[in-house]
Short mmCIF file of C-alpha atoms in Angstrom, two decimals:
data_model
loop_
_atom_site.label_atom_id
_atom_site.label_comp_id
_atom_site.label_asym_id
_atom_site.label_seq_id
_atom_site.Cartn_x
_atom_site.Cartn_y
_atom_site.Cartn_z
CA MET A 1 102.85 39.18 64.59
CA LEU A 2 101.51 36.84 67.40
CA SER A 3 102.79 38.94 70.18
CA SER A 4 101.51 41.98 68.82
CA ILE A 5 98.07 40.50 69.01
CA ASN A 6 98.53 39.07 72.38
CA ALA A 7 99.69 42.38 74.06
CA TRP A 8 96.58 44.08 71.98
CA ALA A 9 94.35 41.12 73.62
CA ALA A 10 95.89 42.16 76.88
CA GLN A 11 95.27 46.11 76.69
CA GLU A 12 93.03 47.73 79.33
CA LYS A 13 92.05 50.18 76.90
CA ASN A 14 90.98 49.95 73.06
CA GLY A 15 92.30 46.30 73.22
CA LEU A 16 90.27 43.04 72.42
CA LYS A 17 88.21 43.48 75.64
CA ASP A 18 86.98 47.17 74.43
CA PHE A 19 86.61 45.62 70.80
CA ILE A 20 84.18 42.63 71.49
CA LYS A 21 82.21 44.96 74.05
CA ALA A 22 81.55 47.06 70.93
CA GLN A 23 80.61 44.39 68.89
CA LEU A 24 78.15 43.10 71.28
CA LYS A 25 76.56 46.31 71.45
CA VAL A 26 76.42 46.89 67.77
CA ALA A 27 74.48 43.51 67.52
CA VAL A 28 72.15 44.97 69.80
CA VAL A 29 71.97 48.39 67.81
CA LEU A 30 71.51 46.12 64.61
CA THR A 31 68.70 44.20 66.38
CA VAL A 32 66.58 47.45 67.18
CA ALA A 33 67.21 48.91 63.54
CA TYR A 34 66.01 45.44 61.92
CA PHE A 35 62.83 45.28 64.09
CA GLY A 36 62.45 49.13 63.59
CA ASN A 37 62.70 48.43 59.86
CA VAL A 38 59.84 46.04 59.62
CA TYR A 39 57.74 47.68 61.86
CA GLU A 40 54.13 47.68 61.63
CA PRO A 41 51.77 49.23 61.58
CA ALA A 42 53.03 52.19 59.18
CA TYR A 43 51.84 54.02 56.59
CA PRO A 44 53.27 55.34 53.34
CA ARG A 45 55.63 58.35 53.50
CA ASN A 46 54.16 59.89 50.55
CA ASP A 47 51.00 60.16 52.50
CA ASN A 48 52.78 62.33 55.05
CA HIS A 49 53.17 65.21 52.61
CA ALA A 50 53.02 68.28 55.23
CA PRO A 51 55.15 71.16 54.21
CA GLN A 52 53.60 73.31 57.34
CA MET A 53 54.86 70.66 59.89
CA PHE A 54 58.55 70.87 58.34
CA TRP A 55 58.38 74.58 58.74
CA LEU A 56 57.25 74.27 62.30
CA VAL A 57 59.96 72.03 63.38
CA ASN A 58 62.57 74.09 61.63
CA GLY A 59 61.23 76.91 63.61
CA PHE A 60 61.42 74.92 67.02
CA LEU A 61 65.14 74.08 65.92
CA ALA A 62 65.66 77.71 65.31
CA MET A 63 64.37 78.44 68.71
CA ALA A 64 66.68 75.84 70.68
CA ALA A 65 69.39 77.39 68.63
CA LEU A 66 68.79 80.71 69.86
CA TRP A 67 67.99 79.41 73.44
CA THR A 68 71.76 77.55 73.51
CA TRP A 69 73.47 80.13 71.55
CA THR A 70 77.11 80.19 73.65
CA TRP A 71 79.89 82.84 73.20
CA LYS A 72 83.73 81.68 73.74
CA ALA A 73 86.61 84.24 73.50
CA SER A 74 88.49 83.86 70.41
CA PRO A 75 92.01 82.11 71.88
CA ALA A 76 95.24 84.43 71.49
CA SER A 77 97.60 83.62 68.44
CA ARG A 78 100.58 81.54 68.87
CA THR A 79 102.83 84.74 68.49
CA GLY A 80 100.96 86.59 71.43
CA GLY A 81 99.15 89.94 70.48
CA HIS A 82 95.25 89.81 69.78
CA PRO A 83 93.48 86.92 69.60
CA ARG A 84 92.87 84.81 66.49
CA VAL A 85 89.66 85.11 64.08
CA VAL A 86 88.91 81.63 63.44
CA ILE A 87 86.25 80.67 60.94
CA LEU A 88 84.66 77.40 60.66
CA GLY A 89 86.22 76.19 63.89
CA ARG A 90 84.96 72.70 65.42
CA GLU A 91 81.78 73.93 67.04
CA GLN A 92 80.86 76.18 64.38
CA THR A 93 81.45 73.27 61.54
CA GLU A 94 79.25 70.79 64.05
CA GLU A 95 76.18 73.26 64.40
CA TRP A 96 76.56 73.80 60.29
CA LYS A 97 76.18 70.02 60.12
CA GLY A 98 73.63 69.76 62.74
CA TRP A 99 71.11 72.03 61.04
CA MET A 100 71.53 70.87 57.78
CA GLN A 101 70.84 67.32 58.85
CA TRP A 102 67.88 68.32 60.66
CA ALA A 103 66.62 69.85 57.66
CA PHE A 104 67.57 66.68 55.57
CA ILE A 105 65.84 64.47 57.71
CA PHE A 106 62.63 66.03 57.96
CA TYR A 107 62.60 66.59 54.07
CA HIS A 108 62.16 63.29 53.77
CA TYR A 109 59.75 62.73 56.75
CA TYR A 110 57.22 65.17 55.55
CA ARG A 111 57.94 64.91 51.90
CA VAL A 112 58.84 68.40 51.30
CA TYR A 113 59.37 68.40 47.43
CA TYR A 114 60.03 71.75 46.78
CA VAL A 115 62.92 72.32 48.82
CA TYR A 116 65.23 69.71 46.73
CA ASN A 117 67.60 72.07 45.20
CA GLU A 118 68.42 73.48 48.65
CA ILE A 119 68.68 69.79 50.21
CA ARG A 120 70.99 68.96 47.05
CA VAL A 121 73.11 72.04 48.08
CA PHE A 122 73.15 70.46 51.83
CA VAL A 123 74.44 67.47 50.60
CA SER A 124 77.30 68.62 48.73
CA ALA A 125 78.35 70.92 51.58
CA TYR A 126 78.81 67.72 53.76
CA VAL A 127 81.12 66.33 50.80
CA TRP A 128 83.04 69.58 50.45
CA MET A 129 83.71 69.22 54.19
CA THR A 130 85.25 66.00 53.52
CA GLY A 131 87.74 67.47 50.92
CA PHE A 132 88.32 70.63 53.14
CA GLY A 133 88.80 68.82 56.56
CA ASN A 134 90.91 66.26 55.25
CA PHE A 135 93.13 68.95 53.21
CA LEU A 136 93.84 70.92 56.44
CA TYR A 137 94.63 67.58 58.28
CA PHE A 138 97.22 66.05 55.94
CA ASP A 139 98.60 69.45 55.13
CA LYS A 140 99.48 70.11 58.57
CA LYS A 141 99.93 66.63 59.86
CA GLY A 142 101.37 64.73 57.05
CA ASP A 143 99.99 61.50 58.49
CA PHE A 144 99.52 59.23 55.48
CA THR A 145 99.97 56.18 57.73
CA ILE A 146 98.01 53.16 57.19
CA GLU A 147 96.61 53.72 60.56
CA ARG A 148 95.09 56.85 59.34
CA PHE A 149 93.47 55.12 56.51
CA VAL A 150 92.34 52.57 58.52
CA SER A 151 90.84 54.55 61.10
CA MET A 152 88.84 56.77 58.48
CA ILE A 153 87.74 53.71 56.30
CA ILE A 154 86.17 52.38 59.91
CA ARG A 155 84.64 55.49 60.98
CA ILE A 156 83.02 56.08 57.81
CA ASN A 157 82.01 52.64 56.66
CA TYR A 158 82.00 50.06 59.59
CA PHE A 159 78.45 51.09 60.91
CA PRO A 160 76.68 51.54 57.67
CA LEU A 161 77.82 48.32 56.22
CA LEU A 162 76.96 46.38 58.90
CA LEU A 163 73.42 47.86 58.33
CA SER A 164 73.56 47.24 55.00
CA TYR A 165 74.50 43.44 55.17
CA PHE A 166 72.32 42.69 58.31
CA LEU A 167 69.13 44.43 57.04
CA SER A 168 69.76 43.49 53.26
CA VAL A 169 69.67 46.72 52.06
CA PRO A 170 71.33 47.93 49.11
CA LEU A 171 74.27 50.50 49.92
CA GLU A 172 73.37 52.78 47.43
CA LEU A 173 70.44 53.77 50.15
CA TYR A 174 73.48 55.58 52.03
CA TYR A 175 74.90 56.85 48.86
CA VAL A 176 76.65 59.75 51.08
CA VAL A 177 78.82 56.88 52.74
CA PRO A 178 80.73 56.08 49.30
CA LEU A 179 80.99 59.76 48.55
CA HIS A 180 82.72 60.39 51.70
CA THR A 181 85.05 57.21 51.35
CA CYS A 182 85.99 58.34 47.78
CA GLY A 183 86.19 62.04 48.89
CA PHE A 184 88.57 61.14 51.71
CA ILE A 185 90.67 58.61 49.41
CA MET A 186 90.99 61.66 46.83
CA THR A 187 91.94 64.33 49.23
CA MET A 188 94.79 61.88 51.02
CA VAL A 189 96.19 60.89 47.49
CA SER A 190 96.13 64.59 46.03
CA CYS A 191 97.75 65.68 49.53
CA TYR A 192 100.18 62.95 49.18
CA ILE A 193 101.14 63.97 45.67
CA ALA A 194 101.67 67.57 47.02
CA VAL A 195 104.15 66.17 49.41
CA LEU A 196 106.12 64.23 46.78
CA PHE A 197 106.05 67.39 44.40
CA GLU A 198 107.84 69.52 47.30
CA ARG A 199 109.97 66.42 48.34
CA LYS A 200 111.16 65.32 44.87
CA CYS A 201 110.90 68.11 42.74
CA GLY A 202 111.89 70.63 44.99
CA PHE A 203 108.50 72.77 44.59
CA GLY A 204 108.01 75.40 47.17
CA TYR A 205 104.66 75.04 49.31
CA TRP A 206 102.41 77.03 47.20
CA LYS A 207 103.46 75.50 43.94
CA SER A 208 103.69 71.70 45.15
CA ARG A 209 100.20 72.50 46.62
CA THR A 210 98.53 74.12 43.70
CA SER A 211 100.41 71.51 41.35
CA ALA A 212 98.43 68.57 42.96
CA VAL A 213 95.45 70.23 43.28
CA LEU A 214 95.33 70.96 39.37
CA VAL A 215 96.42 67.33 39.09
CA SER A 216 93.53 66.25 40.86
CA LEU A 217 91.16 68.36 38.90
CA VAL A 218 92.34 67.08 35.95
CA ALA A 219 91.79 63.63 36.90
CA HIS A 220 88.47 64.57 38.14
CA ILE A 221 87.58 66.14 34.79
CA LEU A 222 88.87 62.93 32.78
CA PHE A 223 86.82 60.90 34.52
CA TYR A 224 83.50 62.60 35.26
CA GLU A 225 83.57 64.54 31.88
CA THR A 226 84.02 61.44 29.72
CA PRO A 227 82.43 58.17 29.12
CA ALA A 228 84.72 56.71 31.79
CA VAL A 229 82.00 57.79 34.33
CA ASP A 230 79.76 55.14 32.98
CA VAL A 231 82.08 52.69 35.06
CA LEU A 232 79.78 53.69 37.96
CA LEU A 233 76.89 51.88 36.09
CA TYR A 234 78.69 48.76 37.02
CA PHE A 235 77.54 49.39 40.86
CA SER A 236 74.10 50.64 40.28
CA LYS A 237 72.17 53.70 38.53
CA GLU A 238 71.75 55.53 41.60
CA ILE A 239 75.57 55.46 42.60
CA HIS A 240 76.08 56.79 38.95
CA PHE A 241 73.74 59.47 39.30
CA ARG A 242 74.63 60.45 42.99
CA PHE A 243 78.41 60.64 42.11
CA GLN A 244 77.90 62.84 39.12
CA ALA A 245 75.59 65.22 41.24
CA ASP A 246 78.57 65.67 43.55
CA LYS A 247 81.68 64.91 41.09
CA TYR A 248 83.39 68.12 42.25
CA SER A 249 82.35 68.63 45.45
CA ALA A 250 85.17 67.10 47.55
CA TRP A 251 87.31 68.63 45.04
CA MET A 252 85.99 72.11 45.97
CA GLY A 253 86.33 71.25 49.00
CA LEU A 254 90.11 70.61 48.87
CA ALA A 255 90.74 73.59 47.13
CA SER A 256 89.06 75.77 49.72
CA GLY A 257 91.43 74.21 52.20
CA LEU A 258 94.40 75.46 50.15
CA LEU A 259 92.80 78.96 50.39
CA TRP A 260 91.96 78.53 53.86
CA GLY A 261 95.61 80.27 55.19
CA LYS A 262 94.75 83.25 52.91
CA ILE A 263 91.20 83.49 53.81
CA GLY A 264 92.36 83.56 57.63
CA GLU A 265 95.16 86.29 57.16
CA TYR A 266 91.96 88.39 55.69
CA MET A 267 89.49 87.73 58.54
CA GLN A 268 92.36 88.71 60.85
CA TRP A 269 92.87 91.78 58.68
CA ALA A 270 89.29 92.81 58.72
CA HIS A 271 87.73 91.77 62.04
CA GLY A 272 90.68 91.90 64.29
CA PHE A 273 91.07 94.55 66.92
CA GLU A 274 92.95 96.83 65.25
CA ASN A 275 90.51 99.24 63.34
CA GLU A 276 86.93 99.33 64.71
CA SER A 277 85.95 101.16 61.35
CA ARG A 278 87.31 98.32 59.22
CA ARG A 279 85.58 95.66 61.16
CA SER A 280 82.09 97.49 60.65
CA LYS A 281 82.72 98.02 56.70
CA ALA A 282 83.91 94.19 56.65
CA THR A 283 80.84 93.17 58.37
CA ILE A 284 78.44 94.93 56.03
CA LEU A 285 80.29 93.85 52.88
CA GLN A 286 80.79 90.33 53.56
CA PHE A 287 77.03 90.22 54.64
CA ILE A 288 75.90 91.63 51.36
CA THR A 289 78.33 89.77 49.05
CA GLY A 290 77.17 86.10 50.85
CA ALA A 291 73.67 87.28 50.45
CA PHE A 292 74.18 88.04 46.77
CA LEU A 293 75.55 84.68 46.31
CA ILE A 294 72.78 83.11 47.97
CA TRP A 295 70.47 85.40 45.84
CA PHE A 296 72.56 84.65 42.62
CA TRP A 297 72.31 80.69 43.14
CA TYR A 298 68.52 80.95 43.72
CA PHE A 299 67.67 83.29 40.89
CA PHE A 300 69.61 81.62 38.14
CA PHE A 301 69.10 78.09 39.53
CA GLY A 302 67.77 77.23 42.77
CA PHE A 303 64.26 78.41 41.65
CA LEU A 304 63.63 75.47 39.03
CA SER A 305 61.08 73.31 40.07
CA ASP A 306 62.04 70.55 37.72
CA LYS A 307 64.82 68.69 39.52
CA TYR A 308 65.83 67.09 36.13
CA ALA A 309 66.47 70.70 34.97
CA TYR A 310 68.58 71.59 38.13
CA ASN A 311 70.55 68.36 38.59
CA PRO A 312 72.97 68.60 35.59
CA VAL A 313 74.19 72.04 36.66
CA HIS A 314 74.09 71.76 40.29
CA PRO A 315 77.84 70.16 40.69
CA TYR A 316 79.23 73.49 39.34
CA VAL A 317 76.72 76.10 41.05
CA PHE A 318 76.33 74.83 44.57
CA ILE A 319 79.36 76.42 45.98
CA PHE A 320 77.86 79.83 45.48
CA PRO A 321 75.52 78.98 48.30
CA VAL A 322 78.09 77.33 50.39
CA VAL A 323 80.41 80.34 50.16
CA GLY A 324 77.51 82.78 50.41
CA TRP A 325 76.50 81.13 53.81
CA LEU A 326 80.06 80.89 55.18
CA MET A 327 80.44 84.58 54.57
CA ILE A 328 77.15 85.42 56.26
CA ARG A 329 77.82 83.35 59.15
CA ASN A 330 81.46 84.69 59.68
CA CYS A 331 80.43 88.41 59.13
CA SER A 332 81.53 89.61 62.29
CA ARG A 333 84.28 88.55 64.98
CA TYR A 334 81.37 88.22 67.40
CA LEU A 335 79.68 85.30 65.26
CA THR A 336 82.93 83.47 64.69
CA GLU A 337 82.97 83.14 68.74
CA CYS A 338 79.75 81.92 68.95
CA HIS A 339 77.67 78.46 68.37
CA SER A 340 74.37 76.80 69.12
CA THR A 341 75.31 73.79 71.75
CA VAL A 342 72.12 72.05 70.54
CA LEU A 343 72.81 72.21 66.87
CA GLU A 344 76.56 71.27 67.73
CA PHE A 345 75.16 68.20 69.41
CA LEU A 346 73.40 66.99 66.44
CA GLY A 347 76.25 67.89 64.21
CA ARG A 348 78.40 65.15 66.14
CA ASN A 349 76.16 62.49 64.88
CA THR A 350 75.09 63.02 61.64
CA LEU A 351 76.68 59.75 60.06
CA GLU A 352 74.69 57.59 62.40
CA THR A 353 71.47 59.63 62.55
CA TYR A 354 71.73 59.68 58.64
CA VAL A 355 72.04 55.93 58.29
CA LEU A 356 69.25 55.04 60.88
CA GLN A 357 66.64 57.65 59.85
CA PHE A 358 65.80 55.02 57.03
CA HIS A 359 64.94 52.22 59.71
CA LEU A 360 63.99 53.84 62.77
CA PHE A 361 62.50 57.59 62.35
CA MET A 362 60.85 56.15 59.37
CA THR A 363 60.70 52.48 58.40
CA HIS A 364 60.68 50.00 55.38
CA ASN A 365 63.98 51.42 53.92
CA VAL A 366 62.52 55.17 54.61
CA GLN A 367 59.57 54.45 52.64
CA TYR A 368 56.79 54.29 55.33
CA ILE A 369 56.23 56.37 58.76
CA PRO A 370 55.80 53.90 61.87
CA VAL A 371 52.92 54.52 64.06
CA ILE A 372 53.55 53.96 67.72
CA ILE A 373 50.70 56.01 69.01
CA PRO A 374 47.25 54.78 68.41
CA GLY A 375 45.45 57.32 65.95
CA ALA A 376 48.56 58.80 64.58
CA ASP A 377 48.16 56.94 61.09
CA ALA A 378 47.95 58.92 57.95
CA ASN A 379 44.18 60.21 58.46
CA GLY A 380 45.09 60.90 62.66
CA HIS A 381 44.94 64.21 64.12
CA ALA A 382 47.85 66.37 63.84
CA ALA A 383 48.47 66.46 67.29
CA LEU A 384 48.93 62.95 67.69
CA LYS A 385 51.07 62.54 64.63
CA PHE A 386 53.54 65.15 66.25
CA LEU A 387 53.55 63.07 69.36
CA ASN A 388 54.37 59.97 67.55
CA MET A 389 56.86 61.89 65.65
CA LEU A 390 58.58 63.17 68.79
CA LEU A 391 58.25 59.34 70.43
CA CYS A 392 59.78 57.75 67.40
CA GLY A 393 62.56 60.77 66.90
CA SER A 394 63.72 60.39 70.43
CA VAL A 395 64.35 56.59 70.20
CA PHE A 396 66.06 57.01 66.74
CA LEU A 397 68.41 59.84 68.23
CA VAL A 398 69.31 57.98 71.50
CA ILE A 399 69.95 54.56 69.43
CA ALA A 400 72.26 57.05 66.90
CA VAL A 401 74.29 58.60 69.67
CA TRP A 402 75.05 55.27 71.07
CA ALA A 403 75.75 53.67 67.61
CA ARG A 404 78.32 56.54 67.31
CA LYS A 405 80.18 55.92 70.50
CA ILE A 406 80.33 52.13 69.49
CA THR A 407 81.88 52.95 66.19
CA VAL A 408 84.51 55.17 67.93
CA ALA A 409 85.43 52.31 70.28
CA THR A 410 85.51 49.91 67.53
CA GLN A 411 87.77 52.44 65.40
CA MET A 412 89.87 52.82 68.30
CA SER A 413 90.57 49.26 68.92
CA VAL A 414 91.07 48.30 65.39
CA VAL A 415 93.69 51.14 65.00
CA ASP A 416 95.73 50.28 68.03
CA LEU A 417 95.76 46.53 66.65
CA VAL A 418 97.30 47.95 63.29
CA LYS A 419 99.90 50.09 65.45
CA GLY A 420 100.89 47.00 67.57
CA LEU A 421 101.18 44.77 64.14
CA ARG A 422 103.62 47.74 63.00
CA GLY A 423 105.29 47.67 66.24
CA LEU A 424 104.24 51.33 67.02
CA PRO A 425 103.27 52.34 70.63
CA THR A 426 99.60 51.86 71.47
CA THR A 427 97.23 53.27 74.07
CA PRO A 428 98.84 52.68 77.45
CA SER A 429 97.48 50.20 80.11
CA THR A 430 96.39 51.78 82.94
CA ASN A 431 98.03 50.88 86.21
CA VAL A 432 96.42 51.97 89.12
CA SER A 433 97.67 51.33 92.70
CA LEU A 434 95.18 49.95 95.73
CA SER A 435 95.74 53.24 97.48
CA SER A 436 94.84 55.66 94.48
CA GLN A 437 91.75 53.47 93.90
CA VAL A 438 90.02 54.10 97.32
CA GLY A 439 88.21 57.49 96.85
CA SER A 440 89.08 57.81 93.57
CA LYS A 441 87.16 55.78 91.44
CA GLY A 442 84.76 58.73 90.44
CA SER A 443 87.67 60.98 89.51
CA GLN A 444 89.27 58.04 87.32
CA SER A 445 86.09 57.46 85.35
CA ASN A 446 85.63 61.33 84.83
CA LYS A 447 88.98 61.31 83.31
CA SER A 448 88.38 58.48 81.16
CA GLU A 449 85.27 59.91 79.82
CA ASP A 450 87.28 63.27 79.26
CA ALA A 451 89.80 61.33 77.18
CA THR A 452 87.64 59.31 75.29
CA GLU A 453 85.64 62.73 74.50
CA ASN A 454 88.68 64.30 73.43
CA GLU A 455 89.95 61.37 71.01
CA GLU A 456 86.54 61.56 69.50
CA VAL A 457 86.65 65.38 69.01
CA GLN A 458 90.11 64.70 67.31
CA LEU A 459 88.66 62.08 64.99
CA VAL A 460 85.58 64.43 64.48
CA LYS A 461 87.69 67.19 63.49
CA ALA A 462 89.42 65.43 60.96
CA GLU A 463 86.62 63.73 59.38
CA SER A 464 84.16 66.66 58.67
CA GLY A 465 86.13 69.66 58.02
CA MET A 466 86.95 71.32 61.37
CA SER A 467 90.04 73.25 62.35
CA ASP A 468 90.68 75.25 65.13
CA ALA A 469 93.44 77.10 62.98
CA PRO A 470 93.78 77.90 59.37
CA SER A 471 96.15 75.67 57.19
CA LYS A 472 99.55 77.14 56.75
CA GLY A 473 100.27 79.33 53.90
#
């Protein structure tokens, strides 16, 4: 064991040196978050009720999304022939996360009470992605290793736990974090059960996966639909409420992942290159069906102004607008090949923007609005308040992006340590000759940055429900 630790400590990349650097950097972030959380002057967030500003900033985001709208041709299928029609690929998933996170944060900032039900759907969509993305990962890779488990636990929990501890904030403030954590563990266990059914019981692919998904559903029902759920009260009433509000969200993502291969086959048939008439009809039908599902949710449930009337039915009906949105967003081959780069950027940093909004964009655990520009208080001019929001938001976003990079560096270093302790190959050290160093430093730096970004992409893809191909069927 000691020799493995020494080898890890001597690594040039993802070793002790990178780990210590990351911890020093996160100490800076925590310090900034601490002072941001106690910053004065500030005024109560409830005094910042401004629905018009909420829609204005969303309008600005829509313009930025259109300005950065990007098309990338679908790759050819593995067997050759026509390009694949990829739905909910990495870029599109990040885009989806990005605009939902934007709405979520400004819902808090501008106190837009009447979109509460829509924001609940957005939160559930995030948890849905946890079950969906991790099912695709485990079903394809079969990677049930301790390295995978440690990697995901650190990615989801490392920074939020540090914030909670050093800022003396109850973890329930970041309730999405335990939701994602439990969703990940549930999906990992469910997929492992599927593999056991296949290997030990001789079940075929569909029988083993379907059986595992049903076992998971029964477990959910036995916990959430019986008094057993009250064990969550030992943590807090908030955790008890939040888990019940999303009691089936990750499971529905898991079930959706199981069906994704068949959905991909339909998309290839409907929006492939073979039949122009079929593509047009499929586009119209998908759009109308998706719009109907969203209308159905809103007309029967979403319109409820009393959140105490809506909350009990939410876990069972949120899936209608989620499926409706996915049908509209992917109702043509062109739309599956396009995404907004600014929304994709926002989506890559959702975990850090989620937890830091409470202490940097807002303050005093999200209860107050910081005033940096004089005159931008509760009774200040709208222009000054808008500029104040932009300034706070810029600092908040920069720190959040940095925090994500620090978390990924910590994650990779710890995973390499675990690999070393288990006698597995770790990140190779880089030995560069003197001649290659001369005149090549810029190139080496670029390659290192590209490699790091590629590693981050792989982590995010599995974490958030992204896949470049449908699951096998």
